[in-house]
PDB file of C-alpha atoms in Angstrom:
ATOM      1  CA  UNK A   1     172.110 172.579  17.603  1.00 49.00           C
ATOM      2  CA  UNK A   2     168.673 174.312  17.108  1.00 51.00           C
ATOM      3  CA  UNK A   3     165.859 172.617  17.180  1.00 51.00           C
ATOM      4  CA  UNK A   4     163.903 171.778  13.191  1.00 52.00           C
ATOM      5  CA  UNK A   5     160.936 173.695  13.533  1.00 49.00           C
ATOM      6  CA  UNK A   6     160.582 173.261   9.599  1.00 49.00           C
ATOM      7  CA  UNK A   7     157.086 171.623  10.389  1.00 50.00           C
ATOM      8  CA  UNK A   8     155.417 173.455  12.658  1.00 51.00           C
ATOM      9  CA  UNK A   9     152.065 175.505  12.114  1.00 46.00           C
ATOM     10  CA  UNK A  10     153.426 178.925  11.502  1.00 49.00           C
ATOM     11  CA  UNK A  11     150.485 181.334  11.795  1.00 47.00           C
ATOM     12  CA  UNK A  12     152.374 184.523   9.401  1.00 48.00           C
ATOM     13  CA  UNK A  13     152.247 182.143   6.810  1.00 52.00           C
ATOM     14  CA  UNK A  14     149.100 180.911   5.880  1.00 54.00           C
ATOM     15  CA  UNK A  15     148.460 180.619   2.390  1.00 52.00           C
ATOM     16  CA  UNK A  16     146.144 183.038   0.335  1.00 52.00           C
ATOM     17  CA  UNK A  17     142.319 183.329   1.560  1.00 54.00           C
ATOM     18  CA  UNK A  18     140.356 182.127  -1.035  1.00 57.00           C
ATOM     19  CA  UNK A  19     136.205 182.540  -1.368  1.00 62.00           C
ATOM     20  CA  UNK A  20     135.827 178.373  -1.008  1.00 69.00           C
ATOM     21  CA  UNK A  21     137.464 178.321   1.877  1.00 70.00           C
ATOM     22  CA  UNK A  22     136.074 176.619   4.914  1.00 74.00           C
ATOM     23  CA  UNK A  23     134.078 179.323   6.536  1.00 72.00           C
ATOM     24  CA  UNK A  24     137.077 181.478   5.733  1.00 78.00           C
ATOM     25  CA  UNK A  25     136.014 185.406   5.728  1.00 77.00           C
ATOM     26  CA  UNK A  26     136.177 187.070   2.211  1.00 79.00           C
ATOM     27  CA  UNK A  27     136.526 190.807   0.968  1.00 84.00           C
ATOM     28  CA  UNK A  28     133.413 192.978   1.667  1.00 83.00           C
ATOM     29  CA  UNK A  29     133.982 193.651  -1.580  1.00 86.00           C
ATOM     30  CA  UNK A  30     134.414 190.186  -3.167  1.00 86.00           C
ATOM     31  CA  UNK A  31     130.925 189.427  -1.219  1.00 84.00           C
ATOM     32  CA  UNK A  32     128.960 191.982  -2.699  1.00 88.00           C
ATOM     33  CA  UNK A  33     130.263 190.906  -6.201  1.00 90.00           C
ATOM     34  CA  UNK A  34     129.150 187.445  -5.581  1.00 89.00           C
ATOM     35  CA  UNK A  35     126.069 188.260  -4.063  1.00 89.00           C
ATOM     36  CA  UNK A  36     124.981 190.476  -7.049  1.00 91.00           C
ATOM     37  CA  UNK A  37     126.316 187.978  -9.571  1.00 92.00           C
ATOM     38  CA  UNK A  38     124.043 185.833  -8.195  1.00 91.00           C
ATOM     39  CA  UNK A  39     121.055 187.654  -9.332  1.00 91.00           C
ATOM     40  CA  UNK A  40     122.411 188.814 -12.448  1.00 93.00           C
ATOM     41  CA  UNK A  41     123.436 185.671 -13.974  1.00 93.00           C
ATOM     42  CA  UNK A  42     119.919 183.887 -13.792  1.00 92.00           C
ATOM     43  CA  UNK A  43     118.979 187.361 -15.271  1.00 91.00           C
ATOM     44  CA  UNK A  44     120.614 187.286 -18.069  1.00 92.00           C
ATOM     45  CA  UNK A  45     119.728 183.736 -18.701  1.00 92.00           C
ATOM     46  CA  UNK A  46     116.004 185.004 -18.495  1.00 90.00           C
ATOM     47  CA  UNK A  47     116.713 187.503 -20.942  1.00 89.00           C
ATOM     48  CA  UNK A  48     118.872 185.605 -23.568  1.00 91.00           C
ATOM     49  CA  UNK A  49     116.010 182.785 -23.257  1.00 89.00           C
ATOM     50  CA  UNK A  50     113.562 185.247 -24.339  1.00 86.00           C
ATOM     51  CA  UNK A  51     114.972 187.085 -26.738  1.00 87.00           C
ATOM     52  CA  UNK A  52     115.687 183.808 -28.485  1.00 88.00           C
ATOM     53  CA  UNK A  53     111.900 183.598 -29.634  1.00 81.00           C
ATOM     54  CA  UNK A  54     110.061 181.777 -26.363  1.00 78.00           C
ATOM     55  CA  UNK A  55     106.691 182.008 -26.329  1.00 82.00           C
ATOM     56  CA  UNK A  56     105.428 184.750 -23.770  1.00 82.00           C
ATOM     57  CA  UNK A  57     102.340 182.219 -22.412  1.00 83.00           C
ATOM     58  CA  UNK A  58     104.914 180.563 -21.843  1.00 87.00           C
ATOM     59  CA  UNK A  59     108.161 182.705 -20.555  1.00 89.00           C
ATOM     60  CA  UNK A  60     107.394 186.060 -20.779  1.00 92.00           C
ATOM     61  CA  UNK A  61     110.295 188.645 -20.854  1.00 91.00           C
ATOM     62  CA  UNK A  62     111.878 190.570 -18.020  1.00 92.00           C
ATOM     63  CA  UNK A  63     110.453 193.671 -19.365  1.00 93.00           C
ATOM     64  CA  UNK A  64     106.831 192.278 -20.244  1.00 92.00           C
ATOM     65  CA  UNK A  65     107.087 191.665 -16.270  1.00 94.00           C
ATOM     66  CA  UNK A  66     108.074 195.032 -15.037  1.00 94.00           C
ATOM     67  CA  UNK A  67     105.247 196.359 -17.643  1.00 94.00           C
ATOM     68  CA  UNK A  68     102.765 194.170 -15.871  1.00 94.00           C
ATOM     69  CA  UNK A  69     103.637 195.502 -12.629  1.00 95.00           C
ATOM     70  CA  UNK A  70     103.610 198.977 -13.597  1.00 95.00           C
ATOM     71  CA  UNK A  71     100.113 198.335 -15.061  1.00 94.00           C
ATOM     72  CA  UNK A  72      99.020 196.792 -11.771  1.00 94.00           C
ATOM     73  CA  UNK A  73     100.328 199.166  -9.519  1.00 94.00           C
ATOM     74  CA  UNK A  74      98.220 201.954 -11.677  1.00 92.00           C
ATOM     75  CA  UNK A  75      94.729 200.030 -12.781  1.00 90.00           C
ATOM     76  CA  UNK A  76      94.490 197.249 -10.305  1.00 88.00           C
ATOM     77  CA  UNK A  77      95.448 198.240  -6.759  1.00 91.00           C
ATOM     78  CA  UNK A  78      98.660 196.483  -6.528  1.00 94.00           C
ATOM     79  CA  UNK A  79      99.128 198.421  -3.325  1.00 94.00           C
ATOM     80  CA  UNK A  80      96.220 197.102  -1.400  1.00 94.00           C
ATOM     81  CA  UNK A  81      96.810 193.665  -2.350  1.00 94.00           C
ATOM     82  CA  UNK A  82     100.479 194.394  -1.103  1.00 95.00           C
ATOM     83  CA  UNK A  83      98.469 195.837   2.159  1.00 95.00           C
ATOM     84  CA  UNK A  84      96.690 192.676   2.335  1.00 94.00           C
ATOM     85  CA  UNK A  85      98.917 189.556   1.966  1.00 94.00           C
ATOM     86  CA  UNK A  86     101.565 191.222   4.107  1.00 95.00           C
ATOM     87  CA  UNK A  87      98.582 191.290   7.254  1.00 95.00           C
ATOM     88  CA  UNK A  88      97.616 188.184   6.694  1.00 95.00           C
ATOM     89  CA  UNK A  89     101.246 186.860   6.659  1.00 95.00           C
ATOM     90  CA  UNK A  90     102.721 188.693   9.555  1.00 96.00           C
ATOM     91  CA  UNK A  91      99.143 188.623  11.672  1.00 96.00           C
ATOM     92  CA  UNK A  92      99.376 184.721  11.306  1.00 96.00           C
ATOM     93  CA  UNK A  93     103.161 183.924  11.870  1.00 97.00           C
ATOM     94  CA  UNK A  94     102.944 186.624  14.715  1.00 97.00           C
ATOM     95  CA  UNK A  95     100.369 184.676  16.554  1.00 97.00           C
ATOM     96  CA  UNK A  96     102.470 181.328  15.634  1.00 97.00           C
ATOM     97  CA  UNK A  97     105.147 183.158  17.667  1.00 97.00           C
ATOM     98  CA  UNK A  98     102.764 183.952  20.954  1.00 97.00           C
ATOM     99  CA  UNK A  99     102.220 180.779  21.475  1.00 97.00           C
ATOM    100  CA  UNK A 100     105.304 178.422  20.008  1.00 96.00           C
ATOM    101  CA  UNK A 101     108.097 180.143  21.636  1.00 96.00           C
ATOM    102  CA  UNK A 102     106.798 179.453  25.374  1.00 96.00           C
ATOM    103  CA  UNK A 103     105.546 176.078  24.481  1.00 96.00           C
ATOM    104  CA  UNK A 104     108.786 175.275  22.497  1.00 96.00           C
ATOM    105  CA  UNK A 105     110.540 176.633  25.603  1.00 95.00           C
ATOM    106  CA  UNK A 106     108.897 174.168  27.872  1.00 96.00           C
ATOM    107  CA  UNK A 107     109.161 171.120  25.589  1.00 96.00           C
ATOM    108  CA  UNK A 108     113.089 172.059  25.391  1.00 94.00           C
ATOM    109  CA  UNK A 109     113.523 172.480  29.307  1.00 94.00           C
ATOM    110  CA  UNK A 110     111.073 169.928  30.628  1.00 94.00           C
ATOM    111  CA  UNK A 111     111.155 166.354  29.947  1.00 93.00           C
ATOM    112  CA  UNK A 112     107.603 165.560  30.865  1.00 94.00           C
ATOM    113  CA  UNK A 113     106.743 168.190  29.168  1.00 94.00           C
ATOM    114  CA  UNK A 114     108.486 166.723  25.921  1.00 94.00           C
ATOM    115  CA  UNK A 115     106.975 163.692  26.348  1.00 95.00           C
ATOM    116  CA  UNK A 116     103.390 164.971  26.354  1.00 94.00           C
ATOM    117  CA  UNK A 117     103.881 167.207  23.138  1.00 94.00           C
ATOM    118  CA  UNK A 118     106.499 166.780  21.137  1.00 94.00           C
ATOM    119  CA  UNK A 119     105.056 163.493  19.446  1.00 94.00           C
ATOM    120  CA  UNK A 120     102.033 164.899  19.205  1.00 94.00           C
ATOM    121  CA  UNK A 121     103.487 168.293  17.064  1.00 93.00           C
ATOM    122  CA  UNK A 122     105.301 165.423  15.468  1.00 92.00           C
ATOM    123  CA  UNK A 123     102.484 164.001  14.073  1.00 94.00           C
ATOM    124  CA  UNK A 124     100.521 167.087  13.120  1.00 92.00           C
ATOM    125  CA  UNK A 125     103.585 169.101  11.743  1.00 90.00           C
ATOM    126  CA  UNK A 126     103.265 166.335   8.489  1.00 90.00           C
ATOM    127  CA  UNK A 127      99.842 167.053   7.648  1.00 90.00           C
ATOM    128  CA  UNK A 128      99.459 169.284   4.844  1.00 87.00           C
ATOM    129  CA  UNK A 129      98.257 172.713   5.975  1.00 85.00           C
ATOM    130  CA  UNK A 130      96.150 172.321   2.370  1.00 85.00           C
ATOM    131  CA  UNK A 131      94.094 169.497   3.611  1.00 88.00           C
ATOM    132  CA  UNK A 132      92.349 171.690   6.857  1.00 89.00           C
ATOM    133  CA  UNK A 133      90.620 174.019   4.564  1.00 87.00           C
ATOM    134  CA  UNK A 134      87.765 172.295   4.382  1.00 87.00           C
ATOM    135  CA  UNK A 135      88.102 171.960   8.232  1.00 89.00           C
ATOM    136  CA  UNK A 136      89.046 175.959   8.894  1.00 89.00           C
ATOM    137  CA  UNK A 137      85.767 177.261   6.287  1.00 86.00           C
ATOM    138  CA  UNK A 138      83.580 174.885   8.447  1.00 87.00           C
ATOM    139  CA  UNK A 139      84.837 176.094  11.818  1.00 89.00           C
ATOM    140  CA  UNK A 140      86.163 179.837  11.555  1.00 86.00           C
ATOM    141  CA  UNK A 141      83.991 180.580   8.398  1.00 84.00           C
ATOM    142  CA  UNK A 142      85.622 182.267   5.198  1.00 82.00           C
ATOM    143  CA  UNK A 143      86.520 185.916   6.648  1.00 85.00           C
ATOM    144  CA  UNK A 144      90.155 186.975   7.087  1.00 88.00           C
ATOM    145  CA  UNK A 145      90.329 185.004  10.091  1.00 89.00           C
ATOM    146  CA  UNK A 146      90.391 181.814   7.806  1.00 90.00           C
ATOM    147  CA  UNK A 147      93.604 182.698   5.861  1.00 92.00           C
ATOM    148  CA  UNK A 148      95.479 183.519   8.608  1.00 92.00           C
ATOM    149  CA  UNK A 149      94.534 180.081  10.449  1.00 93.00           C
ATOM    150  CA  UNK A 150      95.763 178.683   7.008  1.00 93.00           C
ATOM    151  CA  UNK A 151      98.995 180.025   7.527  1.00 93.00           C
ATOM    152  CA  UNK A 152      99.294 180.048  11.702  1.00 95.00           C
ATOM    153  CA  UNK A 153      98.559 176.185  10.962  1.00 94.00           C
ATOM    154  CA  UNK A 154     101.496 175.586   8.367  1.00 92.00           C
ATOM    155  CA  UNK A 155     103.989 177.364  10.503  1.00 95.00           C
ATOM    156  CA  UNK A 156     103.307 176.624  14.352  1.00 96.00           C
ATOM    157  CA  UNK A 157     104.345 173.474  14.502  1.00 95.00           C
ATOM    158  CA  UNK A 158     106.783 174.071  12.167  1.00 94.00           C
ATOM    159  CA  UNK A 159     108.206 176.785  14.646  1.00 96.00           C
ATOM    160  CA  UNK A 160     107.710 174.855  18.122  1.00 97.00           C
ATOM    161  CA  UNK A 161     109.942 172.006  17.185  1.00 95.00           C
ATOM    162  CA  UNK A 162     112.224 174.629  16.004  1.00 96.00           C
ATOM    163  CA  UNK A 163     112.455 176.828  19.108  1.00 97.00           C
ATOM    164  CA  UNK A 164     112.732 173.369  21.495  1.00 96.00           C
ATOM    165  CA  UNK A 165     115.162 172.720  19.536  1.00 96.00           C
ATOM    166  CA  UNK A 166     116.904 175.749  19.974  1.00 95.00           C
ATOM    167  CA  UNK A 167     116.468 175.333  23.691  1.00 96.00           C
ATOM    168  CA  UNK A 168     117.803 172.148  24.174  1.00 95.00           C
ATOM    169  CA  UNK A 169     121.408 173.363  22.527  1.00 94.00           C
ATOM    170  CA  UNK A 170     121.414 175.530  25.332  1.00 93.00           C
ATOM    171  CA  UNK A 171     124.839 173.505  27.261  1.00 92.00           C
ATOM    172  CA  UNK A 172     124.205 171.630  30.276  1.00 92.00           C
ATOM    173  CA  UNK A 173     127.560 173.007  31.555  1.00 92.00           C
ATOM    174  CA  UNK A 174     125.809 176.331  32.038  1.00 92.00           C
ATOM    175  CA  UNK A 175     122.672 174.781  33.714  1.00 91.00           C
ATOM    176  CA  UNK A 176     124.605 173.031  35.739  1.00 90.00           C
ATOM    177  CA  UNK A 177     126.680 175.821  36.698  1.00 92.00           C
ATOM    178  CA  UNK A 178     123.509 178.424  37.779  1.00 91.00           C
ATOM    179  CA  UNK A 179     121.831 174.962  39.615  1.00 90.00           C
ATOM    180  CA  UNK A 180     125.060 174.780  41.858  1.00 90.00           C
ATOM    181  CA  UNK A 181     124.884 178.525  42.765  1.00 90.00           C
ATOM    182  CA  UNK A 182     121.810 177.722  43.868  1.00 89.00           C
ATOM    183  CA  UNK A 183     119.955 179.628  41.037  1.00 88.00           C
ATOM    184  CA  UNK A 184     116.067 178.204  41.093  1.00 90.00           C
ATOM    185  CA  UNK A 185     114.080 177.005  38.001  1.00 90.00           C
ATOM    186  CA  UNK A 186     112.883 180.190  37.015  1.00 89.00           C
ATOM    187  CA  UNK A 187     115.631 181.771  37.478  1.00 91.00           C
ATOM    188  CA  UNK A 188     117.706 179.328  35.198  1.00 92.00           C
ATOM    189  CA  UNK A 189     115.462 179.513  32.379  1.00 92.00           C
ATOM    190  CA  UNK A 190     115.039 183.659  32.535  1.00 92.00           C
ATOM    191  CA  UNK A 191     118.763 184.092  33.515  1.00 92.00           C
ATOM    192  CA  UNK A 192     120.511 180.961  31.895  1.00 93.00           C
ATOM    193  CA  UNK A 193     118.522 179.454  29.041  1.00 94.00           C
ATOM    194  CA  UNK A 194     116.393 182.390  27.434  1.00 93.00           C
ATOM    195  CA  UNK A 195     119.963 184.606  26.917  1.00 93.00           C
ATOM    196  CA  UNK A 196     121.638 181.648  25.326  1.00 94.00           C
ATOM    197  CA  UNK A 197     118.688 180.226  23.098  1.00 94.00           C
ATOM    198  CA  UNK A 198     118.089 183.730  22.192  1.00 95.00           C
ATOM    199  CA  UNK A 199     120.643 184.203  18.806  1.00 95.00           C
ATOM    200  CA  UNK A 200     118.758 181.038  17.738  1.00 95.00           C
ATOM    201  CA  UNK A 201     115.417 182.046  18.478  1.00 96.00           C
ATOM    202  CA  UNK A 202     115.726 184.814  15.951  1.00 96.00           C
ATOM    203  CA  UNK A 203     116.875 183.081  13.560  1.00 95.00           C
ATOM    204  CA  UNK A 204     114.318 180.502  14.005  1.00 96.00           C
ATOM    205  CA  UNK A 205     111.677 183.668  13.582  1.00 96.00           C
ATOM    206  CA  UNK A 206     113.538 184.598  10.330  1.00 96.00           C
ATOM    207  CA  UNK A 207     113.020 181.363   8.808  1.00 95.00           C
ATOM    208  CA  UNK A 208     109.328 180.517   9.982  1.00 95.00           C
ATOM    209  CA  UNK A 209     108.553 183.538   8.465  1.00 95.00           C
ATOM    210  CA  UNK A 210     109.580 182.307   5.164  1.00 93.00           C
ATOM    211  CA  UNK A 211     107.558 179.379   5.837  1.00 91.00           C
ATOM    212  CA  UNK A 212     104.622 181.489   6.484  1.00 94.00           C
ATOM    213  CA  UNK A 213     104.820 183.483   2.905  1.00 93.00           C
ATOM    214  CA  UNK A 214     105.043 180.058   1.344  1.00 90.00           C
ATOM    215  CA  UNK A 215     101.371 179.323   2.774  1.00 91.00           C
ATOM    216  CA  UNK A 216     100.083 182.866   0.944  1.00 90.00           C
ATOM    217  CA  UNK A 217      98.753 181.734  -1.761  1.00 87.00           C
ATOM    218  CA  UNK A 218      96.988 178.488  -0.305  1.00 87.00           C
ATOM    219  CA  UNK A 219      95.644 180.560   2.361  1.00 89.00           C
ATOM    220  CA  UNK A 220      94.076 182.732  -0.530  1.00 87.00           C
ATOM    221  CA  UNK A 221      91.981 179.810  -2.109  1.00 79.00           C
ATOM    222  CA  UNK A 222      89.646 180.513   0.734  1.00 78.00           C
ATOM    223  CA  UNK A 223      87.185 183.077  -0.694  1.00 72.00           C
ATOM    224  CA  UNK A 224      89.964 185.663  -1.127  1.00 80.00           C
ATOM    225  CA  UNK A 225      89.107 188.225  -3.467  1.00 85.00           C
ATOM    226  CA  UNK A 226      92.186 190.135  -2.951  1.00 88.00           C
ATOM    227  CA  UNK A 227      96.100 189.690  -2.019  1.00 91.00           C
ATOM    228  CA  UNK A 228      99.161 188.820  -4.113  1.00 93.00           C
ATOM    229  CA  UNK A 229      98.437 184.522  -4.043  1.00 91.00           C
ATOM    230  CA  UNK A 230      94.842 185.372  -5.062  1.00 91.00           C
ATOM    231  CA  UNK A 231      96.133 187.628  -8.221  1.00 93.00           C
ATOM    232  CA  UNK A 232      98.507 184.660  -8.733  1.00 92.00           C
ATOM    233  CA  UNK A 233      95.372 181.910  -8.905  1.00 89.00           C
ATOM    234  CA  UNK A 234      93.190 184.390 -11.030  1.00 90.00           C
ATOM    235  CA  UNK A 235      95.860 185.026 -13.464  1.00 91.00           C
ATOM    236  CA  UNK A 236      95.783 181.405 -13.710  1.00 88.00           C
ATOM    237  CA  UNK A 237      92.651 181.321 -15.114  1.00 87.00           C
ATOM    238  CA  UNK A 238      93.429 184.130 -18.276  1.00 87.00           C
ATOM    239  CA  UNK A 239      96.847 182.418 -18.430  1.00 86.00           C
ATOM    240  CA  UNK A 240      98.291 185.870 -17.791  1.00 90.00           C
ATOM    241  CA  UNK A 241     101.341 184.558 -16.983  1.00 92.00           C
ATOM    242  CA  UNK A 242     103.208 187.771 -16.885  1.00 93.00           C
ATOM    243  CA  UNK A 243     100.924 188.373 -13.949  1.00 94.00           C
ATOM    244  CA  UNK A 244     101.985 185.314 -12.529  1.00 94.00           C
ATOM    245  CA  UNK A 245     105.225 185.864 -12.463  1.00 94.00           C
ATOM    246  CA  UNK A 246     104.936 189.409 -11.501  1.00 95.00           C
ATOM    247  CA  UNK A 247     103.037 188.349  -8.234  1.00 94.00           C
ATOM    248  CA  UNK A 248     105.764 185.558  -7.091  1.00 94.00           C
ATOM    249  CA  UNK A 249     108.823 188.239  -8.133  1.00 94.00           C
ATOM    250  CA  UNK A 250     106.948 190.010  -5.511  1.00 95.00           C
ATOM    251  CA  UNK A 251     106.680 187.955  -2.847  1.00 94.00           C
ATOM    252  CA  UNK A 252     109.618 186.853  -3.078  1.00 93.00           C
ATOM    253  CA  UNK A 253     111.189 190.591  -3.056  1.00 94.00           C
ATOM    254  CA  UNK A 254     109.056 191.270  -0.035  1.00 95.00           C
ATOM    255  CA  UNK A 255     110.695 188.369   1.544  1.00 93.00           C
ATOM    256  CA  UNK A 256     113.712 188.829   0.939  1.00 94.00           C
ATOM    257  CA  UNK A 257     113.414 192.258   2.525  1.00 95.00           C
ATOM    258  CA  UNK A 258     111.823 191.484   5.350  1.00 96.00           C
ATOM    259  CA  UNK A 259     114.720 188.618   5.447  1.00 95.00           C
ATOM    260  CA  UNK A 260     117.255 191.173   5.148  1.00 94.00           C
ATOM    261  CA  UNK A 261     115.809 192.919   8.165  1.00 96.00           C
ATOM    262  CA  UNK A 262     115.718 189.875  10.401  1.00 96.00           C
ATOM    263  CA  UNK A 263     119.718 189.738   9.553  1.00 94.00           C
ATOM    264  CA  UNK A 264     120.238 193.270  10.817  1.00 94.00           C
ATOM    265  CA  UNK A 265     118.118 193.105  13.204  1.00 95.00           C
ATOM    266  CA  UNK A 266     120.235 190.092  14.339  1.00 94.00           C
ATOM    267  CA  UNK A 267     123.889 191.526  13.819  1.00 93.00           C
ATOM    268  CA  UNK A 268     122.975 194.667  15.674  1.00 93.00           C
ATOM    269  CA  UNK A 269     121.732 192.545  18.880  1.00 92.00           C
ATOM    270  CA  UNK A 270     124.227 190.136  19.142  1.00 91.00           C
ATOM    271  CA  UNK A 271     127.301 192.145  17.461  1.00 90.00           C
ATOM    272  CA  UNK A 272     129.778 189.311  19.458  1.00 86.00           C
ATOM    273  CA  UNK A 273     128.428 186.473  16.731  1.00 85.00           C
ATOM    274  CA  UNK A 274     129.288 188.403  13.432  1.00 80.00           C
ATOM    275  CA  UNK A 275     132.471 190.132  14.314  1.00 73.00           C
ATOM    276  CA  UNK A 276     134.915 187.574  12.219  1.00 61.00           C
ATOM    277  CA  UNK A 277     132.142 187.576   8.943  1.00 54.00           C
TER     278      UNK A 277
END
């Protein structure tokens, strides 16, 4: 008499892959349908909104946007203020990066080390980066070097916690694997822990560098008289609010392009994490 096998897990028959399943791989194509539905939807909203009589102080229309841009770009430089928010952004976060990612590597690998800092970055990582303008005109002055310590303050703490965090997932098993081979400390954090941490690292650079665009247009209130967050604050003033929304459409297009980078750049170095997506 064979065996009833009726209940076992029988791989050849799973049911049909559906988009909601859990972390279940969809269609290239179904993705990219999704992906732009997801920009076309709030679109059309935006578009059915205004063409239903809104006032434009108020919401302009898609088009009044792209007009606004176009008249930027030609009479008002839009280009150099482009130039100038992405230095400010990228100069700040990059020096964020110099120093948080060996600090956050010690504070993950170290517990004295943890116990010195980490409470401290605790503590400072709440305070609004807002509240040290005052602080940053009175001690760096008001010249470029002020907006970017706006924005290095509202992202390095941000990003050492982060990166020791990424650290300390780093599994014991393989620590204590290159310690009983007799690998040294050094040695286990450049051979063991920086190759492991690393997927995560990236990452955490991808999303402290949305952090750091977020700070723009604060970092802009001090004696800017040029950039994308300072065209935002003096359109505030005319209540231009076509301008206003042209300059956060784009930053956050910039973003998103400079996110979209940070993803290749991330399947193409560690092909082995995105080979089932």
């Amino acid at each position: 008499m064979k065996p009833d096998t009726s209940t076992h897990f029988d791989p050849t028959n799973r049911p049909p892959r559906l988009f909601l399943g859990v972390r279940t791989p969809i269609k290239k194509g179904t993705y990219w349908f999704l992906a732009v539905a997801s920009f076309l939807l709030p679109l059309l909203a935006w578009f059915a909104i205004a063409a239903s009589g809104a006032d434009k102080v108020f919401l302009p229309a898609p088009q009044d946007i792209i007009t606004r841009i176009a008249t930027w770009w030609h009479e008002d430089n839009l280009a150099a203020d482009i130039g100038i928010s992405l230095y400010r952004v990228v100069a700040a976060w990059a020096l964020s990066a110099l120093f948080a990612i060996p600090l956050g590597l010690m504070i993950g690998t170290f517990r004295g080390i943890q116990a010195l800092c980490e409470p401290l970055t605790d503590f400072i990582r709440y305070m609004p980066a807002v509240a040290f303008i005052p602080l940053v005109m009175l001690w760096v002055g008001i010249d470029e070097s002020a907006k970017i310590a706006i924005i290095f303050i509202g992202t390095f703490f941000q990003m050492v916690l982060m990166v020791a965090e990424d650290v300390r997932r780093v599994p014991m098993t393989q620590i204590e694997a290159a310690q009983t081979m007799g690998a040294s400390r050094g040695e286990i954090i450049d051979k063991v822990i920086l190759p492991s941490a690393k997927p995560a690292l990236l990452d955490t650079l991808r999303i402290t560098m949305g952090w750091a665009w977020t700070y723009l247009v604060v970092a802009e209130l001090v004696a800017a008289n040029s950039g994308l967050g300072y065209a935002i604050l003096k359109a505030q003033r005319f209540l231009q609010t076509d301008k206003i929304f042209a300059g956060i459409m784009l930053i956050g297009l910039i973003g998103f392009v400079i996110d979209q980078a940070f993803r290749l750049l991330h399947r193409k170095a560690f092909p082995w994490l995105h080979s089932r997506s």
